[in-house]
Amino acid sequence: MYDPNNFTLDSGIFGFFYTILRPIEWLQTWIMKIFHDLLVLIGFQDGPGIAWVLSIVFLVLVVHAIILPVWWHSMKSMRKTQAIQPELMKIQRKYKGKTDPASREAMSRETMKLYQDNGANPMGSCGIAIVQGPAFMSVWYTLSAVSYIATGVREPLGAFTQNVAQDFAGSMAFGVSLSQRFLESDTHGKIVMGVFIALMCLTLFFLQFNNMRKNLPKASMQGSMYTMQKAMAFGFPVMYIFSGIAFPFAVLVYWITNNVCNLVRSMYQIYEIPTPGSPAAEEKEIRDHKRENARRAKAGQASLEEEALVKAKEEAERKAETGFQRQQPNRRKKRK
């Protein structure tokens, strides 16, 4: 529950983690302040709150740009791990119910060999969470702390002095102040923030649902893990409804921007680098086939189908000439 006289994120276990992340929080305040000042300089001062809203958006974009290389590496690692899921399931079924040390050792050996042969790392996909988690936890903390800095409950943080925090907290966007919360709002504020909460939940749901529908190997669309993923796809957005009503409006702006960035990134991954064996991979094969035929037609070359037909005819003619008999290798007779 929101307490205007006590910033709960500075106490308990949360306070310990956010104290460790203080350098990141300090840097984020300066990124927002610099973007805000630049936007005001080019004429956004006439739009109430727009400069601060856009500074939040730009902060999220900067964080995503920084973690992009880590995401790329994690995505490739996850793709390889997903591609070998059917083989992993075969190994698990092979040793199901066997608890003796020899069977457990053999299962572990075969699993590790499968990972090594395919260049997969079961922990490789954790890199993005290790980097992205603290970065966006810091954004949440920083935006949540502003109203407390403005009222003097919390000491200044980085570029957010009390005067800057008061300017941020009092800024209006869509008729709602950036420090305003759903439960404290009038009817207009509840409608605006309700729309933002709904968009936050819908973007998260579509991101997870689209990934399960398009980017999982068909063999993985079964079992307890798949059931758990479906439950998360439906459960997390519902949980966000209850969380969203406690967030200040600035946090909702950040969360929607972050969800949209994640959605765009996910759609690019599904379209260009899908998981092998997934519906998206099948669609990409069709697109690549059509694209190659178009390239060949433009260059005046034979299509893939025509090329395959020519090869089939040549193979048929070769078999007809040799009488479908396997040619024996020539061996030189040993000299006596």
Short mmCIF file of N, CA, C and O in Angstrom, two decimals, residues 49-134:
data_model
loop_
_atom_site.label_atom_id
_atom_site.label_comp_id
_atom_site.label_asym_id
_atom_site.label_seq_id
_atom_site.Cartn_x
_atom_site.Cartn_y
_atom_site.Cartn_z
N GLY A 49 4.23 18.52 -19.46
CA GLY A 49 4.66 17.17 -19.10
C GLY A 49 5.23 16.35 -20.24
O GLY A 49 5.81 15.29 -19.99
N ILE A 50 5.09 16.81 -21.46
CA ILE A 50 5.53 16.00 -22.61
C ILE A 50 7.04 15.78 -22.58
O ILE A 50 7.54 14.70 -22.89
N ALA A 51 7.80 16.82 -22.19
CA ALA A 51 9.26 16.68 -22.17
C ALA A 51 9.69 15.61 -21.17
O ALA A 51 10.59 14.81 -21.45
N TRP A 52 9.04 15.56 -20.00
CA TRP A 52 9.39 14.54 -19.02
C TRP A 52 8.92 13.16 -19.47
O TRP A 52 9.62 12.16 -19.26
N VAL A 53 7.74 13.07 -20.08
CA VAL A 53 7.27 11.77 -20.60
C VAL A 53 8.23 11.24 -21.65
O VAL A 53 8.61 10.06 -21.62
N LEU A 54 8.65 12.08 -22.57
CA LEU A 54 9.58 11.65 -23.60
C LEU A 54 10.95 11.31 -23.02
O LEU A 54 11.64 10.43 -23.53
N SER A 55 11.34 11.98 -21.94
CA SER A 55 12.63 11.65 -21.32
C SER A 55 12.59 10.25 -20.72
O SER A 55 13.60 9.53 -20.74
N ILE A 56 11.42 9.83 -20.20
CA ILE A 56 11.26 8.45 -19.72
C ILE A 56 11.38 7.47 -20.88
O ILE A 56 12.05 6.44 -20.79
N VAL A 57 10.71 7.81 -21.98
CA VAL A 57 10.75 6.94 -23.17
C VAL A 57 12.19 6.80 -23.67
O VAL A 57 12.66 5.69 -23.96
N PHE A 58 12.92 7.92 -23.76
CA PHE A 58 14.30 7.88 -24.24
C PHE A 58 15.20 7.10 -23.28
O PHE A 58 16.14 6.42 -23.71
N LEU A 59 14.94 7.21 -21.98
CA LEU A 59 15.72 6.43 -21.01
C LEU A 59 15.57 4.94 -21.27
O LEU A 59 16.56 4.20 -21.28
N VAL A 60 14.34 4.50 -21.50
CA VAL A 60 14.10 3.08 -21.77
C VAL A 60 14.80 2.66 -23.06
O VAL A 60 15.40 1.57 -23.13
N LEU A 61 14.76 3.52 -24.08
CA LEU A 61 15.41 3.21 -25.35
C LEU A 61 16.93 3.11 -25.17
O LEU A 61 17.58 2.24 -25.77
N VAL A 62 17.50 3.98 -24.35
CA VAL A 62 18.95 3.92 -24.09
C VAL A 62 19.31 2.62 -23.39
O VAL A 62 20.30 1.95 -23.76
N VAL A 63 18.52 2.22 -22.40
CA VAL A 63 18.79 0.97 -21.67
C VAL A 63 18.70 -0.22 -22.63
O VAL A 63 19.55 -1.11 -22.61
N HIS A 64 17.68 -0.23 -23.50
CA HIS A 64 17.54 -1.33 -24.45
C HIS A 64 18.72 -1.36 -25.43
O HIS A 64 19.18 -2.44 -25.83
N ALA A 65 19.20 -0.19 -25.84
CA ALA A 65 20.34 -0.15 -26.76
C ALA A 65 21.59 -0.72 -26.09
O ALA A 65 22.39 -1.41 -26.73
N ILE A 66 21.76 -0.46 -24.79
CA ILE A 66 22.93 -0.95 -24.07
C ILE A 66 22.89 -2.47 -23.92
O ILE A 66 23.92 -3.15 -24.05
N ILE A 67 21.69 -3.02 -23.67
CA ILE A 67 21.61 -4.46 -23.43
C ILE A 67 21.39 -5.25 -24.73
O ILE A 67 21.35 -6.49 -24.68
N LEU A 68 21.33 -4.56 -25.86
CA LEU A 68 21.07 -5.26 -27.12
C LEU A 68 22.10 -6.34 -27.44
O LEU A 68 21.72 -7.45 -27.84
N PRO A 69 23.42 -6.09 -27.29
CA PRO A 69 24.38 -7.16 -27.58
C PRO A 69 24.19 -8.39 -26.69
O PRO A 69 24.34 -9.53 -27.15
N VAL A 70 23.88 -8.15 -25.41
CA VAL A 70 23.66 -9.28 -24.49
C VAL A 70 22.41 -10.05 -24.91
O VAL A 70 22.38 -11.28 -24.89
N TRP A 71 21.36 -9.30 -25.30
CA TRP A 71 20.14 -9.95 -25.77
C TRP A 71 20.41 -10.81 -27.00
O TRP A 71 19.89 -11.93 -27.11
N TRP A 72 21.21 -10.30 -27.91
CA TRP A 72 21.51 -11.03 -29.16
C TRP A 72 22.20 -12.36 -28.84
O TRP A 72 21.84 -13.40 -29.40
N HIS A 73 23.17 -12.32 -27.94
CA HIS A 73 23.88 -13.54 -27.56
C HIS A 73 22.94 -14.51 -26.85
O HIS A 73 22.94 -15.73 -27.12
N SER A 74 22.14 -14.01 -25.93
CA SER A 74 21.20 -14.86 -25.19
C SER A 74 20.15 -15.46 -26.11
O SER A 74 19.75 -16.62 -25.93
N MET A 75 19.70 -14.68 -27.09
CA MET A 75 18.69 -15.16 -28.01
C MET A 75 19.21 -16.34 -28.83
O MET A 75 18.52 -17.34 -29.01
N LYS A 76 20.46 -16.23 -29.32
CA LYS A 76 21.03 -17.32 -30.09
C LYS A 76 21.22 -18.57 -29.23
O LYS A 76 20.98 -19.69 -29.70
N SER A 77 21.62 -18.37 -27.98
CA SER A 77 21.79 -19.50 -27.07
C SER A 77 20.45 -20.17 -26.78
O SER A 77 20.33 -21.40 -26.78
N MET A 78 19.42 -19.36 -26.56
CA MET A 78 18.09 -19.89 -26.28
C MET A 78 17.55 -20.64 -27.50
O MET A 78 16.91 -21.68 -27.38
N ARG A 79 17.83 -20.10 -28.68
CA ARG A 79 17.37 -20.72 -29.92
C ARG A 79 17.95 -22.12 -30.07
O ARG A 79 17.26 -23.08 -30.44
N LYS A 80 19.24 -22.26 -29.77
CA LYS A 80 19.88 -23.57 -29.87
C LYS A 80 19.32 -24.54 -28.83
O LYS A 80 19.10 -25.72 -29.12
N THR A 81 19.08 -24.03 -27.63
CA THR A 81 18.54 -24.87 -26.56
C THR A 81 17.13 -25.34 -26.90
O THR A 81 16.78 -26.51 -26.68
N GLN A 82 16.31 -24.45 -27.45
CA GLN A 82 14.95 -24.82 -27.84
C GLN A 82 14.95 -25.84 -28.97
O GLN A 82 14.11 -26.74 -29.01
N ALA A 83 15.91 -25.70 -29.88
CA ALA A 83 15.96 -26.60 -31.03
C ALA A 83 16.26 -28.04 -30.64
O ALA A 83 15.84 -28.97 -31.33
N ILE A 84 16.97 -28.24 -29.52
CA ILE A 84 17.32 -29.61 -29.13
C ILE A 84 16.36 -30.16 -28.07
O ILE A 84 16.61 -31.24 -27.53
N GLN A 85 15.28 -29.44 -27.79
CA GLN A 85 14.32 -29.92 -26.80
C GLN A 85 13.77 -31.32 -27.12
O GLN A 85 13.63 -32.15 -26.23
N PRO A 86 13.40 -31.60 -28.40
CA PRO A 86 12.92 -32.96 -28.71
C PRO A 86 13.94 -34.03 -28.36
O PRO A 86 13.57 -35.11 -27.84
N GLU A 87 15.24 -33.78 -28.63
CA GLU A 87 16.27 -34.76 -28.29
C GLU A 87 16.44 -34.89 -26.78
O GLU A 87 16.68 -35.99 -26.26
N LEU A 88 16.32 -33.77 -26.08
CA LEU A 88 16.40 -33.82 -24.62
C LEU A 88 15.25 -34.65 -24.04
O LEU A 88 15.44 -35.43 -23.09
N MET A 89 14.07 -34.50 -24.62
CA MET A 89 12.91 -35.26 -24.15
C MET A 89 13.11 -36.75 -24.39
O MET A 89 12.69 -37.57 -23.58
N LYS A 90 13.77 -37.11 -25.50
CA LYS A 90 14.05 -38.52 -25.77
C LYS A 90 14.98 -39.10 -24.70
O LYS A 90 14.78 -40.23 -24.23
N ILE A 91 16.00 -38.32 -24.33
CA ILE A 91 16.93 -38.78 -23.29
C ILE A 91 16.20 -38.93 -21.96
O ILE A 91 16.40 -39.92 -21.24
N GLN A 92 15.34 -37.98 -21.65
CA GLN A 92 14.59 -38.04 -20.39
C GLN A 92 13.66 -39.24 -20.36
O GLN A 92 13.53 -39.92 -19.33
N ARG A 93 13.01 -39.53 -21.50
CA ARG A 93 12.12 -40.70 -21.56
C ARG A 93 12.92 -42.00 -21.46
O ARG A 93 12.46 -42.98 -20.87
N LYS A 94 14.12 -41.98 -22.03
CA LYS A 94 14.96 -43.17 -22.02
C LYS A 94 15.33 -43.58 -20.60
O LYS A 94 15.39 -44.78 -20.28
N TYR A 95 15.57 -42.60 -19.74
CA TYR A 95 16.00 -42.90 -18.37
C TYR A 95 14.90 -42.61 -17.34
O TYR A 95 15.19 -42.51 -16.15
N LYS A 96 13.69 -42.50 -17.81
CA LYS A 96 12.58 -42.22 -16.89
C LYS A 96 12.41 -43.38 -15.89
O LYS A 96 12.35 -44.54 -16.26
N GLY A 97 12.34 -43.03 -14.62
CA GLY A 97 12.14 -44.03 -13.58
C GLY A 97 13.40 -44.73 -13.13
O GLY A 97 13.36 -45.52 -12.18
N LYS A 98 14.54 -44.45 -13.77
CA LYS A 98 15.80 -45.08 -13.40
C LYS A 98 16.56 -44.16 -12.45
O LYS A 98 16.95 -43.06 -12.83
N THR A 99 16.75 -44.61 -11.24
CA THR A 99 17.39 -43.77 -10.22
C THR A 99 18.75 -44.30 -9.77
O THR A 99 19.37 -43.71 -8.89
N ASP A 100 19.20 -45.40 -10.35
CA ASP A 100 20.49 -45.94 -9.94
C ASP A 100 21.62 -45.03 -10.43
O ASP A 100 21.47 -44.32 -11.43
N PRO A 101 22.74 -44.99 -9.73
CA PRO A 101 23.84 -44.08 -10.07
C PRO A 101 24.33 -44.22 -11.51
O PRO A 101 24.65 -43.23 -12.16
N ALA A 102 24.37 -45.45 -12.03
CA ALA A 102 24.87 -45.65 -13.39
C ALA A 102 23.96 -44.98 -14.42
O ALA A 102 24.43 -44.34 -15.37
N SER A 103 22.64 -45.12 -14.24
CA SER A 103 21.69 -44.51 -15.16
C SER A 103 21.72 -42.99 -15.07
O SER A 103 21.67 -42.29 -16.09
N ARG A 104 21.83 -42.47 -13.86
CA ARG A 104 21.89 -41.03 -13.69
C ARG A 104 23.15 -40.44 -14.31
O ARG A 104 23.12 -39.37 -14.94
N GLU A 105 24.26 -41.16 -14.17
CA GLU A 105 25.51 -40.70 -14.76
C GLU A 105 25.44 -40.75 -16.29
O GLU A 105 25.91 -39.84 -16.97
N ALA A 106 24.83 -41.83 -16.83
CA ALA A 106 24.69 -41.96 -18.28
C ALA A 106 23.78 -40.87 -18.84
O ALA A 106 24.05 -40.29 -19.90
N MET A 107 22.69 -40.56 -18.14
CA MET A 107 21.77 -39.51 -18.58
C MET A 107 22.48 -38.15 -18.60
O MET A 107 22.33 -37.37 -19.55
N SER A 108 23.25 -37.88 -17.56
CA SER A 108 23.98 -36.62 -17.49
C SER A 108 25.01 -36.53 -18.61
O SER A 108 25.17 -35.49 -19.25
N ARG A 109 25.71 -37.64 -18.89
CA ARG A 109 26.72 -37.66 -19.93
C ARG A 109 26.10 -37.43 -21.31
O ARG A 109 26.61 -36.65 -22.12
N GLU A 110 24.98 -38.11 -21.60
CA GLU A 110 24.33 -37.94 -22.90
C GLU A 110 23.76 -36.54 -23.06
O GLU A 110 23.78 -35.97 -24.16
N THR A 111 23.24 -35.98 -21.97
CA THR A 111 22.70 -34.62 -22.04
C THR A 111 23.80 -33.61 -22.33
O THR A 111 23.64 -32.73 -23.19
N MET A 112 24.93 -33.73 -21.64
CA MET A 112 26.04 -32.81 -21.87
C MET A 112 26.60 -32.96 -23.27
O MET A 112 26.97 -31.96 -23.91
N LYS A 113 26.67 -34.17 -23.77
CA LYS A 113 27.16 -34.39 -25.13
C LYS A 113 26.23 -33.75 -26.16
O LYS A 113 26.68 -33.17 -27.15
N LEU A 114 24.92 -33.83 -25.91
CA LEU A 114 23.94 -33.21 -26.80
C LEU A 114 24.15 -31.69 -26.84
O LEU A 114 24.14 -31.08 -27.92
N TYR A 115 24.35 -31.10 -25.67
CA TYR A 115 24.60 -29.66 -25.62
C TYR A 115 25.89 -29.30 -26.36
O TYR A 115 25.94 -28.33 -27.13
N GLN A 116 26.94 -30.09 -26.13
CA GLN A 116 28.23 -29.79 -26.76
C GLN A 116 28.18 -29.95 -28.27
O GLN A 116 28.72 -29.13 -29.01
N ASP A 117 27.53 -31.01 -28.75
CA ASP A 117 27.46 -31.26 -30.19
C ASP A 117 26.69 -30.16 -30.92
O ASP A 117 26.94 -29.91 -32.12
N ASN A 118 25.74 -29.53 -30.23
CA ASN A 118 24.92 -28.50 -30.87
C ASN A 118 25.33 -27.08 -30.48
O ASN A 118 24.66 -26.12 -30.89
N GLY A 119 26.42 -26.96 -29.72
CA GLY A 119 26.90 -25.63 -29.34
C GLY A 119 25.92 -24.87 -28.47
O GLY A 119 25.87 -23.63 -28.52
N ALA A 120 25.11 -25.60 -27.69
CA ALA A 120 24.11 -24.97 -26.83
C ALA A 120 24.61 -24.86 -25.41
O ALA A 120 25.42 -25.67 -24.96
N ASN A 121 24.11 -23.86 -24.70
CA ASN A 121 24.47 -23.65 -23.30
C ASN A 121 23.18 -23.45 -22.51
O ASN A 121 22.48 -22.47 -22.72
N PRO A 122 22.84 -24.37 -21.61
CA PRO A 122 21.58 -24.24 -20.88
C PRO A 122 21.49 -22.97 -20.04
O PRO A 122 20.39 -22.52 -19.71
N MET A 123 22.64 -22.38 -19.70
CA MET A 123 22.65 -21.15 -18.91
C MET A 123 22.85 -19.91 -19.76
O MET A 123 22.84 -18.79 -19.24
N GLY A 124 23.03 -20.09 -21.07
CA GLY A 124 23.33 -18.95 -21.93
C GLY A 124 22.22 -17.93 -22.00
O GLY A 124 22.46 -16.73 -22.16
N SER A 125 20.97 -18.39 -21.89
CA SER A 125 19.84 -17.46 -21.99
C SER A 125 19.64 -16.65 -20.72
O SER A 125 18.80 -15.75 -20.68
N CYS A 126 20.40 -16.95 -19.66
CA CYS A 126 20.25 -16.21 -18.40
C CYS A 126 20.98 -14.87 -18.44
O CYS A 126 20.73 -14.02 -17.57
N GLY A 127 21.85 -14.68 -19.43
CA GLY A 127 22.62 -13.45 -19.49
C GLY A 127 21.76 -12.21 -19.58
O GLY A 127 22.02 -11.20 -18.92
N ILE A 128 20.70 -12.29 -20.39
CA ILE A 128 19.84 -11.12 -20.57
C ILE A 128 19.13 -10.78 -19.27
O ILE A 128 18.94 -9.59 -18.95
N ALA A 129 18.73 -11.78 -18.50
CA ALA A 129 18.05 -11.52 -17.22
C ALA A 129 19.01 -10.89 -16.22
O ALA A 129 18.62 -10.00 -15.45
N ILE A 130 20.27 -11.34 -16.23
CA ILE A 130 21.27 -10.81 -15.29
C ILE A 130 21.53 -9.34 -15.55
O ILE A 130 21.73 -8.54 -14.63
N VAL A 131 21.53 -8.93 -16.83
CA VAL A 131 21.80 -7.54 -17.19
C VAL A 131 20.52 -6.71 -17.18
O VAL A 131 20.48 -5.60 -16.62
N GLN A 132 19.46 -7.23 -17.79
CA GLN A 132 18.23 -6.46 -17.95
C GLN A 132 17.51 -6.27 -16.61
O GLN A 132 16.94 -5.21 -16.37
N GLY A 133 17.54 -7.30 -15.75
CA GLY A 133 16.83 -7.21 -14.48
C GLY A 133 17.25 -6.01 -13.64
O GLY A 133 16.42 -5.15 -13.31
N PRO A 134 18.54 -5.89 -13.28
CA PRO A 134 18.97 -4.74 -12.48
C PRO A 134 18.73 -3.40 -13.17
O PRO A 134 18.38 -2.42 -12.51
#
